[in-house]
Short mmCIF file of C-alpha atoms and ligand atoms in Angstrom, two decimals:
data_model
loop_
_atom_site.label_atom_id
_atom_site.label_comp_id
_atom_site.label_asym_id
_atom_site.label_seq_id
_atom_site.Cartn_x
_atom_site.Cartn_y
_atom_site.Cartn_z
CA UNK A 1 125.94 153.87 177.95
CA UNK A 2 122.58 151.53 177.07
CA UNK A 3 119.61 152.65 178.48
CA UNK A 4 116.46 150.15 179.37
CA UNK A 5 112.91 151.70 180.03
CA UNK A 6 111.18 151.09 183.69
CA UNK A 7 107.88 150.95 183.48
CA UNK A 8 107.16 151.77 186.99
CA UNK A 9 109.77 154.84 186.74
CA UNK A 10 108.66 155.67 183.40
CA UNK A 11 112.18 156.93 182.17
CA UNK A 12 115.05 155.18 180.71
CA UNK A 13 117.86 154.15 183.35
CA UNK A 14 121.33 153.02 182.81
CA UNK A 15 121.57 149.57 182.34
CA UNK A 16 124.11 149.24 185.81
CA UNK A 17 121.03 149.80 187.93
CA UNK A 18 118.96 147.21 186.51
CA UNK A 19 119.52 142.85 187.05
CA UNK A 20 118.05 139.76 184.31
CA UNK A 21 115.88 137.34 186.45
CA UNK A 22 115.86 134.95 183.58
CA UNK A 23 112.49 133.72 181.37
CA UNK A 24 109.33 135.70 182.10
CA UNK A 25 105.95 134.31 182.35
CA UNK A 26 106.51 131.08 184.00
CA UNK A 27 103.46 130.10 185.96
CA UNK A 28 103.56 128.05 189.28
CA UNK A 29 101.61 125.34 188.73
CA UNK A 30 97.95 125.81 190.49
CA UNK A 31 98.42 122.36 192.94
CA UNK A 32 102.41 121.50 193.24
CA UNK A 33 101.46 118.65 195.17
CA UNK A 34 99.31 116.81 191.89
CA UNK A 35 102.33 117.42 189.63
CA UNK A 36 104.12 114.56 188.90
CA UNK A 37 108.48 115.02 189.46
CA UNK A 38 108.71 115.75 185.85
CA UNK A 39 106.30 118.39 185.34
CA UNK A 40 107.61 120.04 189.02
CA UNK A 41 111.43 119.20 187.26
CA UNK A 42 110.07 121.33 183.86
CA UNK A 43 108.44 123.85 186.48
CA UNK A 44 111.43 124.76 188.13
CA UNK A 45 114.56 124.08 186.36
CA UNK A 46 113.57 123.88 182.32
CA UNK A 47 113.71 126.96 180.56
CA UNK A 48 113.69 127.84 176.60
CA UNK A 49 116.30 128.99 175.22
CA UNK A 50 115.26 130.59 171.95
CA UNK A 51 116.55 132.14 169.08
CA UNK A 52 115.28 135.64 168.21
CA UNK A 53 112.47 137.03 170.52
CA UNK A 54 112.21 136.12 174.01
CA UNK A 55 110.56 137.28 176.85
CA UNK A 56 112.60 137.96 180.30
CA UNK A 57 112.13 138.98 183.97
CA UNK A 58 114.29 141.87 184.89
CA UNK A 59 114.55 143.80 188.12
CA UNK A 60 115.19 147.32 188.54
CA UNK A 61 117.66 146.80 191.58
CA UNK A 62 119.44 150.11 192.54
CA UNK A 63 115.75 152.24 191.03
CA UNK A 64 112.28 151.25 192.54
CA UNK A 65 113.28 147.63 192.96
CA UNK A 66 110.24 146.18 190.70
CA UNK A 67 110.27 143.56 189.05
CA UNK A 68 109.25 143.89 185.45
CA UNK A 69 109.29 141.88 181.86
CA UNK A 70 111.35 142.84 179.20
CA UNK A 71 110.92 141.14 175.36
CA UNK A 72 114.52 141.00 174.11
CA UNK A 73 116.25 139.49 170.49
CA UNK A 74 118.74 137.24 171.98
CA UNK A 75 119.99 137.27 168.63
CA UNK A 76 120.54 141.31 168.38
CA UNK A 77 120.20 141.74 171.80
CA UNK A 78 117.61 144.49 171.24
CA UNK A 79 115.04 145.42 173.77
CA UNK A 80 112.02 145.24 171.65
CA UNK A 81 109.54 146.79 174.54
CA UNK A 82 109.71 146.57 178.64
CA UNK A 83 105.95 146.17 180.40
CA UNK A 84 104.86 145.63 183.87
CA UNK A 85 104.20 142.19 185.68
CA UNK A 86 101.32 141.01 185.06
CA UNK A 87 100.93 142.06 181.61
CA UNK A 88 101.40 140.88 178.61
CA UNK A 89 104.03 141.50 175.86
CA UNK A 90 102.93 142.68 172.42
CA UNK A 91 105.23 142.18 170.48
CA UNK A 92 106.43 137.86 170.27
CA UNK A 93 107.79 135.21 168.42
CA UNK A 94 104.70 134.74 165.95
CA UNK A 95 104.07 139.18 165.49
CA UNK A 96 107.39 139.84 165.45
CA UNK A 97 105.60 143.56 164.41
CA UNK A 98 103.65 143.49 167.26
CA UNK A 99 100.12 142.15 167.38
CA UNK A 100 97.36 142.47 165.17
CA UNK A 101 95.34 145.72 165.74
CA UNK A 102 92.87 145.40 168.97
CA UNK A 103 95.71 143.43 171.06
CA UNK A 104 98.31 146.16 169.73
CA UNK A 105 96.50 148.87 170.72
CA UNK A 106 95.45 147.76 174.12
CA UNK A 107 99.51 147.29 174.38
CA UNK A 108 100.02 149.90 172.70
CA UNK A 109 100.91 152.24 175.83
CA UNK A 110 102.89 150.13 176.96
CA UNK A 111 105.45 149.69 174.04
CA UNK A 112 108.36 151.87 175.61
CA UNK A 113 111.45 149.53 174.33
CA UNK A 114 114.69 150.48 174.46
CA UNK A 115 116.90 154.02 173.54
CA UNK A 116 120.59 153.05 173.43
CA UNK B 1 107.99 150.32 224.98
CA UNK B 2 104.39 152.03 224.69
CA UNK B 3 101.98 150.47 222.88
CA UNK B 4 100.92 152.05 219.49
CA UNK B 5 97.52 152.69 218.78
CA UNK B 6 97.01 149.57 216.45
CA UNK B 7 97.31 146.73 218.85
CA UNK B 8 98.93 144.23 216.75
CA UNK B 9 102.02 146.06 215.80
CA UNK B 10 104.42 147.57 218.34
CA UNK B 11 106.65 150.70 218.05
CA UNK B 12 109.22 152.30 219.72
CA UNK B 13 111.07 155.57 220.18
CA UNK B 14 114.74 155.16 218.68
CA UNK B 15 115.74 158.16 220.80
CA UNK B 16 116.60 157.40 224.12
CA UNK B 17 115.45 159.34 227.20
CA UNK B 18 118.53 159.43 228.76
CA UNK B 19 121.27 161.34 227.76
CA UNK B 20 123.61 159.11 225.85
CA UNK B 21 126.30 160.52 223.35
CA UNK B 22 124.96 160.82 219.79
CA UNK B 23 127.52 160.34 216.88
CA UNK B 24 127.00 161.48 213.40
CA UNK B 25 127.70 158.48 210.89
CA UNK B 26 130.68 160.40 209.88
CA UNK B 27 132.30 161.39 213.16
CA UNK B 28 134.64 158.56 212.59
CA UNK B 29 135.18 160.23 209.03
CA UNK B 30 136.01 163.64 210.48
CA UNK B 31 138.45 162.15 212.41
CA UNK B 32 140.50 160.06 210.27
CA UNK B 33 140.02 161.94 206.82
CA UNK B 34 140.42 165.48 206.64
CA UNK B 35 137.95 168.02 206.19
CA UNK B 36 139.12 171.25 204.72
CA UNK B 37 137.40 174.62 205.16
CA UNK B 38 134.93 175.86 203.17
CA UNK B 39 136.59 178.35 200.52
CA UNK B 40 135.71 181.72 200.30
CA UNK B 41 133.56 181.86 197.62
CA UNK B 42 130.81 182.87 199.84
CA UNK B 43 127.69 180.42 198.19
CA UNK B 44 128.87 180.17 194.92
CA UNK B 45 132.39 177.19 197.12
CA UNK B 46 131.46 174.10 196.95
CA UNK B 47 130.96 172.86 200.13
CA UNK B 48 129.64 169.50 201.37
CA UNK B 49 127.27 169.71 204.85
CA UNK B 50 126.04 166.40 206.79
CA UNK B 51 122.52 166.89 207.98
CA UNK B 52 122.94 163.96 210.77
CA UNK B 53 120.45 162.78 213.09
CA UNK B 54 117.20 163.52 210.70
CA UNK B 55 114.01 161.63 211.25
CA UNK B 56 113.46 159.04 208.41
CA UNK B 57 110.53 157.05 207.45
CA UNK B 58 109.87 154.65 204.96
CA UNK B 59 105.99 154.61 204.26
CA UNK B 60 104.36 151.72 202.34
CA UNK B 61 100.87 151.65 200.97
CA UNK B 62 97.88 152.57 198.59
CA UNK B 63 98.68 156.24 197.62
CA UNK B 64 95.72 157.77 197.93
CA UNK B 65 94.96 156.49 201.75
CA UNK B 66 98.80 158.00 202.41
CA UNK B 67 98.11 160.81 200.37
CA UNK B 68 95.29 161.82 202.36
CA UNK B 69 96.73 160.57 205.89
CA UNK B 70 99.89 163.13 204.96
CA UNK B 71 97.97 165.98 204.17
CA UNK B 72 96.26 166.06 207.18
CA UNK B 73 99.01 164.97 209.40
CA UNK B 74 101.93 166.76 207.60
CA UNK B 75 100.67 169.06 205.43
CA UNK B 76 102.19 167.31 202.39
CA UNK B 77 101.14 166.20 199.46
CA UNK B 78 102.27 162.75 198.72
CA UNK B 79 104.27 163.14 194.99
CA UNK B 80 102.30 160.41 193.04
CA UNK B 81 104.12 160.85 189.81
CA UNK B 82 107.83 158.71 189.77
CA UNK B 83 110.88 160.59 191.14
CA UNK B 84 108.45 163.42 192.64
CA UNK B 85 109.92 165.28 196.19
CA UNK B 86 107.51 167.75 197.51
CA UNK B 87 109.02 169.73 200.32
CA UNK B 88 106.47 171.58 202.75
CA UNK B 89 106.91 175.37 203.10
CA UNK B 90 110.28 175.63 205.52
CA UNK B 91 111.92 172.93 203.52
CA UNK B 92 112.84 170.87 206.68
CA UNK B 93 110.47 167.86 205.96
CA UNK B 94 110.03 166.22 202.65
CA UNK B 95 108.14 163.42 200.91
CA UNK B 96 109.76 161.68 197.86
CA UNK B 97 108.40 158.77 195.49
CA UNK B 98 111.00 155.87 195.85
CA UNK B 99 108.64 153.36 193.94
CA UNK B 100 105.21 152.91 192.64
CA UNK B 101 103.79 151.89 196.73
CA UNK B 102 106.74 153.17 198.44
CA UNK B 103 108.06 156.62 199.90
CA UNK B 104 110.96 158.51 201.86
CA UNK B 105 109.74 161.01 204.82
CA UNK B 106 112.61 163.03 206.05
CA UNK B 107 111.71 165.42 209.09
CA UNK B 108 113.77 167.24 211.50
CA UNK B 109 115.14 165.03 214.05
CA UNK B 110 112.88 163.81 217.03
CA UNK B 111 109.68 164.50 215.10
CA UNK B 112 109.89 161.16 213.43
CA UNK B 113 108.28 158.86 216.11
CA UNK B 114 105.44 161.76 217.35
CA UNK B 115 104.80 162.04 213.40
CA UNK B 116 104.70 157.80 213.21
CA UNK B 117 102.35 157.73 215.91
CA UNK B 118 99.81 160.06 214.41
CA UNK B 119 100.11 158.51 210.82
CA UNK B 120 99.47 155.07 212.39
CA UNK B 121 96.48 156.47 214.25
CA UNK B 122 95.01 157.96 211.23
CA UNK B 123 95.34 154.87 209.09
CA UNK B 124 93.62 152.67 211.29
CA UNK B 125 92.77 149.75 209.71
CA UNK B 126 94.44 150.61 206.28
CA UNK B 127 97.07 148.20 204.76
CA UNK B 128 100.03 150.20 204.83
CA UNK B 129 103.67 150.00 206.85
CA UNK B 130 105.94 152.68 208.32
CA UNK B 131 109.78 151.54 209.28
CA UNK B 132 111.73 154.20 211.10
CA UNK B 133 114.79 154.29 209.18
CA UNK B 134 116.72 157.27 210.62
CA UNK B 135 119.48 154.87 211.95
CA UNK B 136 120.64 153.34 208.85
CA UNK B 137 120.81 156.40 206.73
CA UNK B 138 121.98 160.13 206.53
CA UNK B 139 121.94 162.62 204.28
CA UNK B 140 124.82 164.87 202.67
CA UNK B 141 124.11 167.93 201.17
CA UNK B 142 126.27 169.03 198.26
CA UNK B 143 126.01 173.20 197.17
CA UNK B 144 128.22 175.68 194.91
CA UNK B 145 128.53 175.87 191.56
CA UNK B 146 130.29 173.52 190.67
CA UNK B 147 127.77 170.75 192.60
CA UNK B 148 127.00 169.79 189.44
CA UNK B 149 130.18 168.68 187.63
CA UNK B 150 131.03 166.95 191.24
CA UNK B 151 127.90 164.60 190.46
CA UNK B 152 128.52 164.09 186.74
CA UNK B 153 131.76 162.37 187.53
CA UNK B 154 130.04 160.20 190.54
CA UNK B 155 126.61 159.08 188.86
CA UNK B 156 125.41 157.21 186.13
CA UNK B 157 122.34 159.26 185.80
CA UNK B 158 121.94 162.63 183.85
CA UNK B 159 121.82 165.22 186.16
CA UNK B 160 121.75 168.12 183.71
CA UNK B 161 118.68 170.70 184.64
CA UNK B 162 116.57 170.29 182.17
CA UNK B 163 116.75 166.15 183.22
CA UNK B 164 116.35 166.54 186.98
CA UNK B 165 114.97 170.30 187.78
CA UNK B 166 114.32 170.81 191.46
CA UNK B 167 111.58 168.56 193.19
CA UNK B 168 112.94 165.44 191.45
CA UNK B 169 114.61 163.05 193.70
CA UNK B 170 116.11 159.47 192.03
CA UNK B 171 117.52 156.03 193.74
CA UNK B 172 120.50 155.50 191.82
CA UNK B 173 124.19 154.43 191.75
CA UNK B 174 126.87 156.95 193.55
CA UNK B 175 130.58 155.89 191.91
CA UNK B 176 130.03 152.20 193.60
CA UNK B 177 127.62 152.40 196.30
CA UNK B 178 123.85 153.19 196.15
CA UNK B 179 122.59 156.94 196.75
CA UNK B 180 118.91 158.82 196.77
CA UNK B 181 119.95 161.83 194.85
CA UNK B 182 117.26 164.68 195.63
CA UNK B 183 117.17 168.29 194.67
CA UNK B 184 115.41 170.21 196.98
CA UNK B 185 116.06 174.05 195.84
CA UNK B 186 117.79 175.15 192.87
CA UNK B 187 121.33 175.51 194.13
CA UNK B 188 121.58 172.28 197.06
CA UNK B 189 121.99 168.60 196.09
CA UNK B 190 121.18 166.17 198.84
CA UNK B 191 122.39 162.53 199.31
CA UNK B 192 120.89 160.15 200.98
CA UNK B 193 123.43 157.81 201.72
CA UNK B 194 123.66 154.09 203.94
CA UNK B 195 125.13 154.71 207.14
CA UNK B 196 127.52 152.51 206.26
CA UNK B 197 128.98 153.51 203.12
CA UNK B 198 128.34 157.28 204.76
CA UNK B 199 132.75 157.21 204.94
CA UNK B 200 133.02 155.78 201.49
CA UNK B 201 130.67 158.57 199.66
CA UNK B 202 132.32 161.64 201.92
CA UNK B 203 135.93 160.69 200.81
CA UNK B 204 134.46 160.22 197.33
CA UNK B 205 133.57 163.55 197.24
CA UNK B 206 136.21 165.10 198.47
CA UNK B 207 138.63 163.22 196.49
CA UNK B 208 136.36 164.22 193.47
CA UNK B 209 135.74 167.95 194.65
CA UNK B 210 139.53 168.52 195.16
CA UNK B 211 139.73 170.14 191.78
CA UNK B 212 137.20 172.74 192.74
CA UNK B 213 137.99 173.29 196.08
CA UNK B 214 135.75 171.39 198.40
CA UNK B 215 135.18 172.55 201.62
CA UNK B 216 133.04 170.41 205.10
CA UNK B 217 130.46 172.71 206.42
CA UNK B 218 130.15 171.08 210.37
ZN1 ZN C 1 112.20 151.51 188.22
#
């Protein structure tokens, strides 16, 4: 059994009900039409591949079905913390502690991670 | 096909005036599987009940503007904290929390459209959506005393009291089809189940309530 946290149902749920949507945080670009092909090519189809922390788009498929963003050691595979869209994680690559003190505690609530 | 009261979007009654044979989603099930008779254990037999034919509606929105539109209309509060079912005082309709804009109204059947109609009139202008839903799901309602251990070997979720007490109600994954598992009153588990995997989940449960001695209410 590995449990992940949804935000939006506020409880852990077994991992079978939830889907990875791949890197979070990618940003359409503001005017697609004054990108040139490569920056529309990086846009849709590049996507890091770290090592260590990484942020990801999960969905919570057979719960509420919302999407939501998970940071996750693709080393470990530990779920460092799972927060809603449109927020942003608090724990990354350069605090791998979590952020210095006013970011961290205005994430702070949000820092659910992972029970497995 | 009357026109609802906001002009742009038009509804319907799913029930027909005319008299045309209703089936239950598991008539074909009662047919071709068996269903044995409740045990006499009195309430303490598992038994398995369809409740075919309810009203369902899936209501979308801002939950305070529902909240307040059910309350008046209904009588309801609308459960705003996740997993929350509220029943009203004969237990026959229900509101549950399916996500953080999105929730379940089940009502006896043929109240579902009269109840639509009002809502709609009451939100007005509001941004919200209701989608009758009665004809792609029903519900199965599980009792006895041995509900429980019927439901520990079918979900993934923890369904031990003191993790889902009555007036919970999750979404969640029935051996390999998709359920809303509610409970309503302390001794009834209901399923809300597709219509089409309705077959699949009854002969799941009786296949996994054989041990205990499952009996179909009808
Ligand atoms: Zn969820």
């Amino acid at each position: 059994m590995f449990y992940i946290h949804c935000p939006y149902c506020g409880e852990h749920r077994e991992e079978e009900e939830f889907h990875p949507k791949g890197q979070a945080h990618i940003a359409r670009p503001e005017d697609p039409a004054a990108c040139s092909d490569e920056e529309w090519g990086d846009y849709l189809f590049f996507r890091d591949n770290p090592r260590g922390i990484h942020h990801e788009l999960w969905v919570h498929a057979v719960g509420c079905r919302k999407f939501f963003n998970v940071t996750r050691n693709t080393v470990t595979y530990e779920i460092l913390e799972t927060y809603k869209m449109g927020e942003q994680p608090s724990i990354t690559a350069e605090y791998s502690d979590g952020r210095p003190a006013q970011d961290a505690a205005d994430q702070a609530s949000l820092r659910e991670g992972v029970r497995a | 096909m009357p026109n609802s009261v906001a002009q742009n979007v038009r509804t319907f009654d799913t029930r027909p005036e005319a008299t045309v044979a209703i089936e239950s989603p598991l008539a074909y099930s009662y047919q071709r599987s068996k269903a044995p008779k409740p045990n006499s254990h009195g309430r303490k037999g598992l038994v398995v009940r369809e409740r075919p034919l309810l009203g369902h509606l899936i209501l979308r929105g801002g939950a305070i503007v529902l909240d307040e539109a059910l309350r008046e209309e209904l009588g309801i509060n609308l459960p705003g904290q996740p997993q929350g079912l509220v029943l009203d005082a004969s237990g026959e309709r229900s509101v549950q929390w399916l996500s953080p804009d999105e929730w379940l109204i089940i009502v006896p059947g043929g109240e579902e459209f009269e109840l639509e109609n009002r809502l709609r009139a009451r939100l007005g202008d509001a941004h919200y959506s209701i989608v009758n839903v009665g004809g792609g799901q029903t519900v199965l309602e599980l009792s006895g005393e041995k509900a429980r251990e019927v439901l520990m070997k079918s979900v993934v979720y923890d369904v031990h009291p003191s993790h889902f007490p009555v007036g919970k109600g999750v979404t969640t994954v029935f051996a390999k089809a998709t359920v809303i598992i509610r409970r309503p009153t302390e001794d009834c588990w209901e399923l809300v189940v597709r219509r089409s995997f309705a077959d699949y989940c009854y002969r799941w449960l009786l296949d996994a309530g054989e041990e205990y001695g499952i009996g179909v209410a009808k």
